[in-house]
Short mmCIF file of C-alpha atoms and ligand atoms in Angstrom, two decimals:
data_model
loop_
_atom_site.label_atom_id
_atom_site.label_comp_id
_atom_site.label_asym_id
_atom_site.label_seq_id
_atom_site.Cartn_x
_atom_site.Cartn_y
_atom_site.Cartn_z
CA MET A 1352 0.00 0.00 0.00
CA ALA A 1353 1.35 3.46 -0.92
CA GLU A 1354 1.99 5.85 1.95
CA SER A 1355 -0.94 7.95 3.22
CA VAL A 1356 -1.06 11.42 1.78
CA LEU A 1357 -4.04 12.35 3.94
CA SER A 1358 -4.86 11.13 7.40
CA ILE A 1359 -8.17 12.13 8.98
CA SER A 1360 -8.84 11.26 12.56
CA GLY A 1361 -11.88 11.78 14.77
CA ILE A 1362 -13.38 14.78 12.96
CA GLU A 1363 -16.32 16.35 14.82
CA LYS A 1364 -18.32 19.33 13.63
CA THR A 1365 -21.49 20.92 14.97
CA PHE A 1366 -23.10 24.03 13.51
CA HIS A 1367 -24.65 26.30 16.13
CA GLY A 1368 -27.88 27.98 15.15
CA GLU A 1369 -30.42 30.01 17.08
CA GLY A 1370 -31.78 27.60 19.67
CA GLU A 1371 -30.83 24.46 17.76
CA ASP A 1372 -27.46 22.79 17.33
CA CYS A 1373 -26.85 20.85 14.14
CA PRO A 1374 -24.29 18.06 14.53
CA ALA A 1375 -22.89 17.52 11.03
CA LEU A 1376 -19.96 15.12 11.51
CA SER A 1377 -19.14 12.74 14.33
CA GLY A 1378 -15.83 10.93 14.73
CA VAL A 1379 -14.95 10.65 11.03
CA SER A 1380 -11.61 8.87 10.47
CA PHE A 1381 -9.94 7.45 7.36
CA ASN A 1382 -6.68 7.56 5.41
CA VAL A 1383 -6.11 8.25 1.73
CA ALA A 1384 -3.09 6.72 0.02
CA SER A 1385 -0.89 8.58 -2.42
CA GLY A 1386 -2.36 8.41 -5.94
CA GLU A 1387 -5.64 6.94 -4.72
CA ILE A 1388 -9.12 8.03 -5.89
CA VAL A 1389 -11.57 7.94 -2.99
CA CYS A 1390 -15.25 8.80 -3.41
CA ILE A 1391 -17.37 10.00 -0.50
CA MET A 1392 -21.05 9.15 -0.61
CA GLY A 1393 -23.96 9.48 1.78
CA PRO A 1394 -27.49 10.82 2.03
CA SER A 1395 -28.11 14.48 1.28
CA GLY A 1396 -27.21 16.65 4.27
CA CYS A 1397 -25.00 14.04 5.97
CA GLY A 1398 -21.96 16.32 6.01
CA LYS A 1399 -20.05 15.41 2.82
CA SER A 1400 -19.44 19.01 1.73
CA THR A 1401 -18.62 20.02 5.29
CA LEU A 1402 -16.01 17.26 5.48
CA LEU A 1403 -14.43 18.33 2.18
CA ARG A 1404 -14.43 21.98 3.25
CA ILE A 1405 -12.74 21.03 6.52
CA ILE A 1406 -10.07 19.04 4.66
CA GLY A 1407 -9.59 22.02 2.28
CA ARG A 1408 -9.27 24.35 5.31
CA LEU A 1409 -12.34 26.34 4.26
CA GLU A 1410 -14.07 25.35 7.50
CA HIS A 1411 -12.79 24.57 11.00
CA GLU A 1412 -13.36 21.23 12.69
CA ASP A 1413 -14.40 21.27 16.37
CA LYS A 1414 -12.30 18.24 17.20
CA GLY A 1415 -10.01 15.78 15.47
CA SER A 1416 -6.99 16.12 13.24
CA ILE A 1417 -6.17 16.31 9.54
CA ARG A 1418 -2.68 15.49 8.48
CA THR A 1419 -1.65 16.13 4.88
CA ILE A 1420 1.77 15.13 3.69
CA ALA A 1421 2.80 17.65 1.04
CA GLU A 1422 4.55 15.90 -1.82
CA HIS A 1423 6.09 19.10 -3.06
CA VAL A 1424 8.03 20.10 -0.02
CA GLY A 1425 8.63 23.82 0.16
CA GLU A 1426 5.68 24.80 -2.03
CA GLY A 1427 3.43 24.83 1.02
CA VAL A 1428 0.33 23.64 -0.78
CA SER A 1429 -1.66 20.64 0.34
CA ALA A 1430 -5.17 20.66 -1.14
CA ALA A 1431 -7.06 22.32 -4.01
CA MET A 1432 -10.85 22.37 -4.29
CA ILE A 1433 -13.14 22.03 -7.32
CA PHE A 1434 -16.81 22.93 -6.97
CA GLN A 1435 -19.89 21.83 -8.89
CA ASP A 1436 -20.42 25.21 -10.55
CA HIS A 1437 -16.79 25.53 -11.82
CA ALA A 1438 -16.49 29.04 -10.26
CA LEU A 1439 -14.49 30.55 -13.14
CA PHE A 1440 -14.16 34.32 -13.43
CA PRO A 1441 -16.31 35.27 -16.45
CA TRP A 1442 -14.16 38.27 -17.37
CA LEU A 1443 -10.89 36.31 -17.45
CA SER A 1444 -9.75 34.10 -20.34
CA VAL A 1445 -9.19 30.38 -19.88
CA GLU A 1446 -5.45 31.02 -19.53
CA GLU A 1447 -5.92 33.89 -17.08
CA ASN A 1448 -8.31 31.82 -14.98
CA ILE A 1449 -5.65 29.12 -14.61
CA ILE A 1450 -2.91 31.66 -13.83
CA TYR A 1451 -5.14 33.34 -11.23
CA GLY A 1452 -4.86 30.36 -8.90
CA LEU A 1453 -1.08 30.45 -9.17
CA ARG A 1454 -0.90 34.16 -8.41
CA LEU A 1455 -3.11 33.71 -5.34
CA SER A 1456 -1.06 30.88 -3.93
CA ALA A 1457 1.82 31.61 -1.59
CA GLN A 1458 4.23 30.03 -4.08
CA LYS A 1459 6.79 32.35 -5.66
CA ILE A 1460 6.72 31.31 -9.29
CA PRO A 1461 8.61 33.22 -12.01
CA ASP A 1462 6.42 34.37 -14.94
CA THR A 1463 8.17 32.07 -17.43
CA GLU A 1464 7.56 29.03 -15.22
CA MET A 1465 3.95 30.14 -14.77
CA GLN A 1466 3.39 30.30 -18.52
CA ARG A 1467 5.03 26.89 -18.97
CA ARG A 1468 2.74 25.32 -16.38
CA VAL A 1469 -0.33 26.89 -17.96
CA ASP A 1470 0.68 25.64 -21.42
CA ASP A 1471 1.25 22.12 -20.05
CA LEU A 1472 -2.13 22.13 -18.32
CA LEU A 1473 -3.96 23.43 -21.39
CA SER A 1474 -2.47 20.60 -23.37
CA LEU A 1475 -3.34 18.11 -20.62
CA ILE A 1476 -7.02 19.10 -20.77
CA HIS A 1477 -6.98 19.48 -24.59
CA LEU A 1478 -7.90 23.17 -24.54
CA THR A 1479 -4.75 24.73 -26.00
CA SER A 1480 -6.66 26.41 -28.82
CA PHE A 1481 -9.09 27.92 -26.30
CA ALA A 1482 -6.41 29.66 -24.19
CA ARG A 1483 -7.75 33.13 -25.02
CA SER A 1484 -11.46 32.23 -24.94
CA LEU A 1485 -13.79 33.51 -22.26
CA PRO A 1486 -15.76 31.05 -20.11
CA HIS A 1487 -19.10 31.90 -21.81
CA GLU A 1488 -17.63 30.67 -25.10
CA LEU A 1489 -17.10 27.19 -23.63
CA SER A 1490 -19.46 24.27 -23.02
CA GLY A 1491 -20.21 23.10 -19.45
CA GLY A 1492 -17.76 20.22 -19.75
CA MET A 1493 -14.98 22.49 -21.06
CA LYS A 1494 -15.52 24.95 -18.19
CA GLN A 1495 -15.21 22.16 -15.67
CA ARG A 1496 -11.99 20.98 -17.36
CA VAL A 1497 -10.61 24.52 -16.94
CA SER A 1498 -11.46 24.44 -13.24
CA VAL A 1499 -9.66 21.09 -12.96
CA ALA A 1500 -6.60 22.65 -14.65
CA ARG A 1501 -6.76 25.68 -12.37
CA ALA A 1502 -6.82 23.44 -9.33
CA LEU A 1503 -3.91 21.35 -10.65
CA ALA A 1504 -1.81 24.46 -11.41
CA ILE A 1505 -0.68 24.81 -7.81
CA ARG A 1506 0.38 21.15 -7.85
CA PRO A 1507 -1.67 20.16 -4.84
CA SER A 1508 -0.86 16.95 -3.06
CA ILE A 1509 -4.59 16.23 -3.07
CA LEU A 1510 -7.47 17.32 -5.29
CA LEU A 1511 -10.82 17.82 -3.53
CA MET A 1512 -13.93 17.71 -5.72
CA ASP A 1513 -17.46 18.36 -4.46
CA GLU A 1514 -19.96 16.79 -6.88
CA PRO A 1515 -17.90 18.25 -9.74
CA PHE A 1516 -19.82 16.67 -12.62
CA SER A 1517 -23.36 16.50 -11.30
CA ALA A 1518 -24.52 19.47 -13.40
CA LEU A 1519 -23.29 17.84 -16.62
CA ASP A 1520 -25.14 15.53 -18.98
CA ILE A 1521 -24.26 11.84 -18.86
CA PHE A 1522 -21.97 11.87 -21.95
CA THR A 1523 -19.97 14.89 -20.85
CA ARG A 1524 -19.80 13.44 -17.36
CA ARG A 1525 -18.30 10.17 -18.62
CA GLU A 1526 -15.77 12.15 -20.68
CA LEU A 1527 -14.70 14.09 -17.59
CA GLU A 1528 -14.51 10.94 -15.48
CA ASP A 1529 -12.18 9.44 -18.11
CA GLU A 1530 -10.18 12.67 -18.04
CA ILE A 1531 -9.80 12.41 -14.26
CA LEU A 1532 -8.60 8.81 -14.58
CA ARG A 1533 -6.09 9.87 -17.25
CA ILE A 1534 -4.83 12.79 -15.12
CA ARG A 1535 -4.37 10.45 -12.18
CA GLN A 1536 -2.44 8.09 -14.44
CA GLU A 1537 -0.20 10.87 -15.77
CA LEU A 1538 0.31 13.01 -12.68
CA LYS A 1539 -0.29 10.44 -9.91
CA THR A 1540 -2.71 12.93 -8.35
CA THR A 1541 -4.54 11.88 -5.20
CA ILE A 1542 -8.25 12.61 -5.48
CA LEU A 1543 -11.03 12.85 -2.92
CA MET A 1544 -14.40 13.32 -4.57
CA VAL A 1545 -17.96 13.67 -3.28
CA THR A 1546 -20.61 12.20 -5.54
CA HIS A 1547 -24.23 11.14 -5.12
CA ASN A 1548 -24.04 8.89 -8.17
CA PRO A 1549 -23.20 5.22 -7.38
CA GLU A 1550 -22.29 4.51 -11.02
CA GLU A 1551 -19.82 7.39 -11.07
CA ALA A 1552 -18.23 6.19 -7.81
CA VAL A 1553 -17.82 2.62 -9.04
CA TYR A 1554 -16.53 3.89 -12.41
CA ILE A 1555 -13.62 5.88 -11.00
CA ALA A 1556 -12.96 5.07 -7.32
CA ASP A 1557 -10.40 2.78 -5.74
CA ARG A 1558 -12.40 3.03 -2.53
CA ILE A 1559 -15.85 4.39 -1.69
CA ILE A 1560 -16.43 5.78 1.79
CA ILE A 1561 -20.08 5.82 2.82
CA LEU A 1562 -21.24 8.24 5.48
CA SER A 1563 -24.39 7.61 7.50
CA GLU A 1564 -27.23 10.09 7.90
CA ARG A 1565 -26.38 13.29 9.75
CA PRO A 1566 -24.33 13.45 11.86
CA GLY A 1567 -22.11 11.73 9.34
CA VAL A 1568 -20.02 8.83 10.59
CA VAL A 1569 -18.15 6.38 8.37
CA ALA A 1570 -20.77 3.66 7.89
CA GLY A 1571 -18.81 1.56 5.43
CA ILE A 1572 -15.85 1.44 3.07
CA ILE A 1573 -16.09 -0.43 -0.23
CA THR A 1574 -12.92 -1.26 -2.15
CA VAL A 1575 -13.34 -1.47 -5.93
CA THR A 1576 -10.70 -3.65 -7.56
CA LEU A 1577 -12.20 -3.91 -11.07
CA PRO A 1578 -9.56 -3.13 -13.72
CA HIS A 1579 -9.80 0.03 -15.85
CA PRO A 1580 -11.48 0.83 -18.19
CA ARG A 1581 -14.54 -0.29 -16.26
CA SER A 1582 -17.78 -1.11 -18.00
CA PRO A 1583 -21.08 -0.16 -16.29
CA ALA A 1584 -22.66 -3.10 -18.14
CA ASP A 1585 -20.29 -5.65 -16.56
CA PRO A 1586 -22.15 -7.90 -14.04
CA ASP A 1587 -19.46 -7.32 -11.36
CA PHE A 1588 -19.78 -3.57 -11.89
CA ILE A 1589 -23.56 -3.78 -11.51
CA ARG A 1590 -23.27 -5.88 -8.36
CA ILE A 1591 -20.93 -3.35 -6.68
CA ARG A 1592 -23.08 -0.42 -7.85
CA GLU A 1593 -26.17 -2.04 -6.33
CA GLU A 1594 -24.34 -2.67 -3.07
CA VAL A 1595 -23.18 0.97 -2.93
CA ALA A 1596 -26.66 2.27 -3.77
CA GLY A 1597 -28.19 0.05 -1.10
CA ARG A 1598 -25.82 1.29 1.57
CA VAL A 1599 -26.41 4.98 0.82
CA LYS A 1600 -29.72 5.18 2.57
CA GLY A 1601 -32.10 7.98 3.56
CA ARG A 1602 -32.18 9.91 0.33
CA ASN A 1603 -34.34 12.66 1.82
CA GLU A 1604 -32.92 15.99 2.87
CA VAL A 1605 -32.08 15.82 6.57
CA GLY A 1606 -30.90 19.40 7.06
CA CYS A 1607 -31.37 21.23 10.33
CA ALA A 1608 -34.01 23.94 10.49
CA ILE A 1609 -31.53 26.67 11.36
CA GLN A 1610 -32.69 30.22 10.65
CA HIS A 1611 -29.96 32.16 8.87
CA GLU A 1612 -31.68 35.57 9.17
P1 ADP B 742 -24.02 17.27 2.25
O1 ADP B 742 -22.93 17.89 1.45
O2 ADP B 742 -23.73 15.86 2.67
O3 ADP B 742 -25.34 17.33 1.56
P2 ADP B 742 -23.48 19.42 4.12
O4 ADP B 742 -22.07 19.15 4.55
O5 ADP B 742 -23.69 20.51 3.16
O6 ADP B 742 -24.17 18.07 3.63
O7 ADP B 742 -24.33 19.76 5.43
C1 ADP B 742 -24.39 18.91 6.56
C2 ADP B 742 -25.35 19.49 7.58
O8 ADP B 742 -24.82 20.67 8.13
C3 ADP B 742 -26.71 19.84 6.99
O9 ADP B 742 -27.69 19.53 7.93
C4 ADP B 742 -26.60 21.34 6.75
O10 ADP B 742 -27.88 21.94 6.85
C5 ADP B 742 -25.69 21.77 7.90
N1 ADP B 742 -24.86 22.92 7.55
C6 ADP B 742 -23.92 22.96 6.57
N2 ADP B 742 -23.31 24.16 6.53
C7 ADP B 742 -23.89 24.91 7.51
C8 ADP B 742 -23.70 26.25 7.98
N3 ADP B 742 -22.77 27.06 7.46
N4 ADP B 742 -24.47 26.66 9.02
C9 ADP B 742 -25.38 25.84 9.57
N5 ADP B 742 -25.61 24.58 9.18
C10 ADP B 742 -24.88 24.10 8.16
MG1 MG B 743 -22.92 18.78 -0.46
#
């Protein structure tokens, strides 16, 4: 087994509202190995996004620890996040959107190196001829590929993706899933991805972590050893997909009635 690049231990998180506390995560622990693709699944509102935000340091845990082992020592970057809605700046070109992430990061990167990285990433996502295009000139799938490139630009030791493809149609989604598998193959990127789609999880994951209803605890871990490329029509694939779907229970929204006014 490759060494762990991420080690999560005993994560607790409660949101405090007016009069009502909303426990979101309770004692969540797991490790992610270097180069592994791990999918997180669970009923709506069970704390998947909260967990990802905590790992990406966009939210504070109440208790527990997160240890990331940066592979690029000295660059000081551990995790990069990709959201469902791609979050590109509409007034910046594809190239400028990718560079933006680099400029924001604490890394001191010379301009020539920056341009080289952007060119490499554009070629990786097959968008070299769209370098100067604006986001509105791209399809949904192309925009999401740009946000993947932007996240990869800082060379994170782990890529965090929160339902990144759920707004895309099934064909574009499959294309992007294949792209993620190819990027992992080429760059050995470690990927932690939230999805509510059992087929997607079985298609790309090495392991699937299933959280219970809120407050989320790890209710099960399913290891998928099918060789790539995987076929959703394969009987073994279907059997694992059914098992995953069956273990992700309580599909109703279980959010707390916290007033935000
Ligand atoms: P999931 O991504 O699994 O659907 P979330 O992590 O978004 O779930 O939310 C988990 C629970 O925490 C939900 O009940 C949600 O209403 C609550 N929650 C999330 N963020 C906040 C917040 N900023 N303030 C209060 N409650 C929140
Ligand atoms: Mg969510």
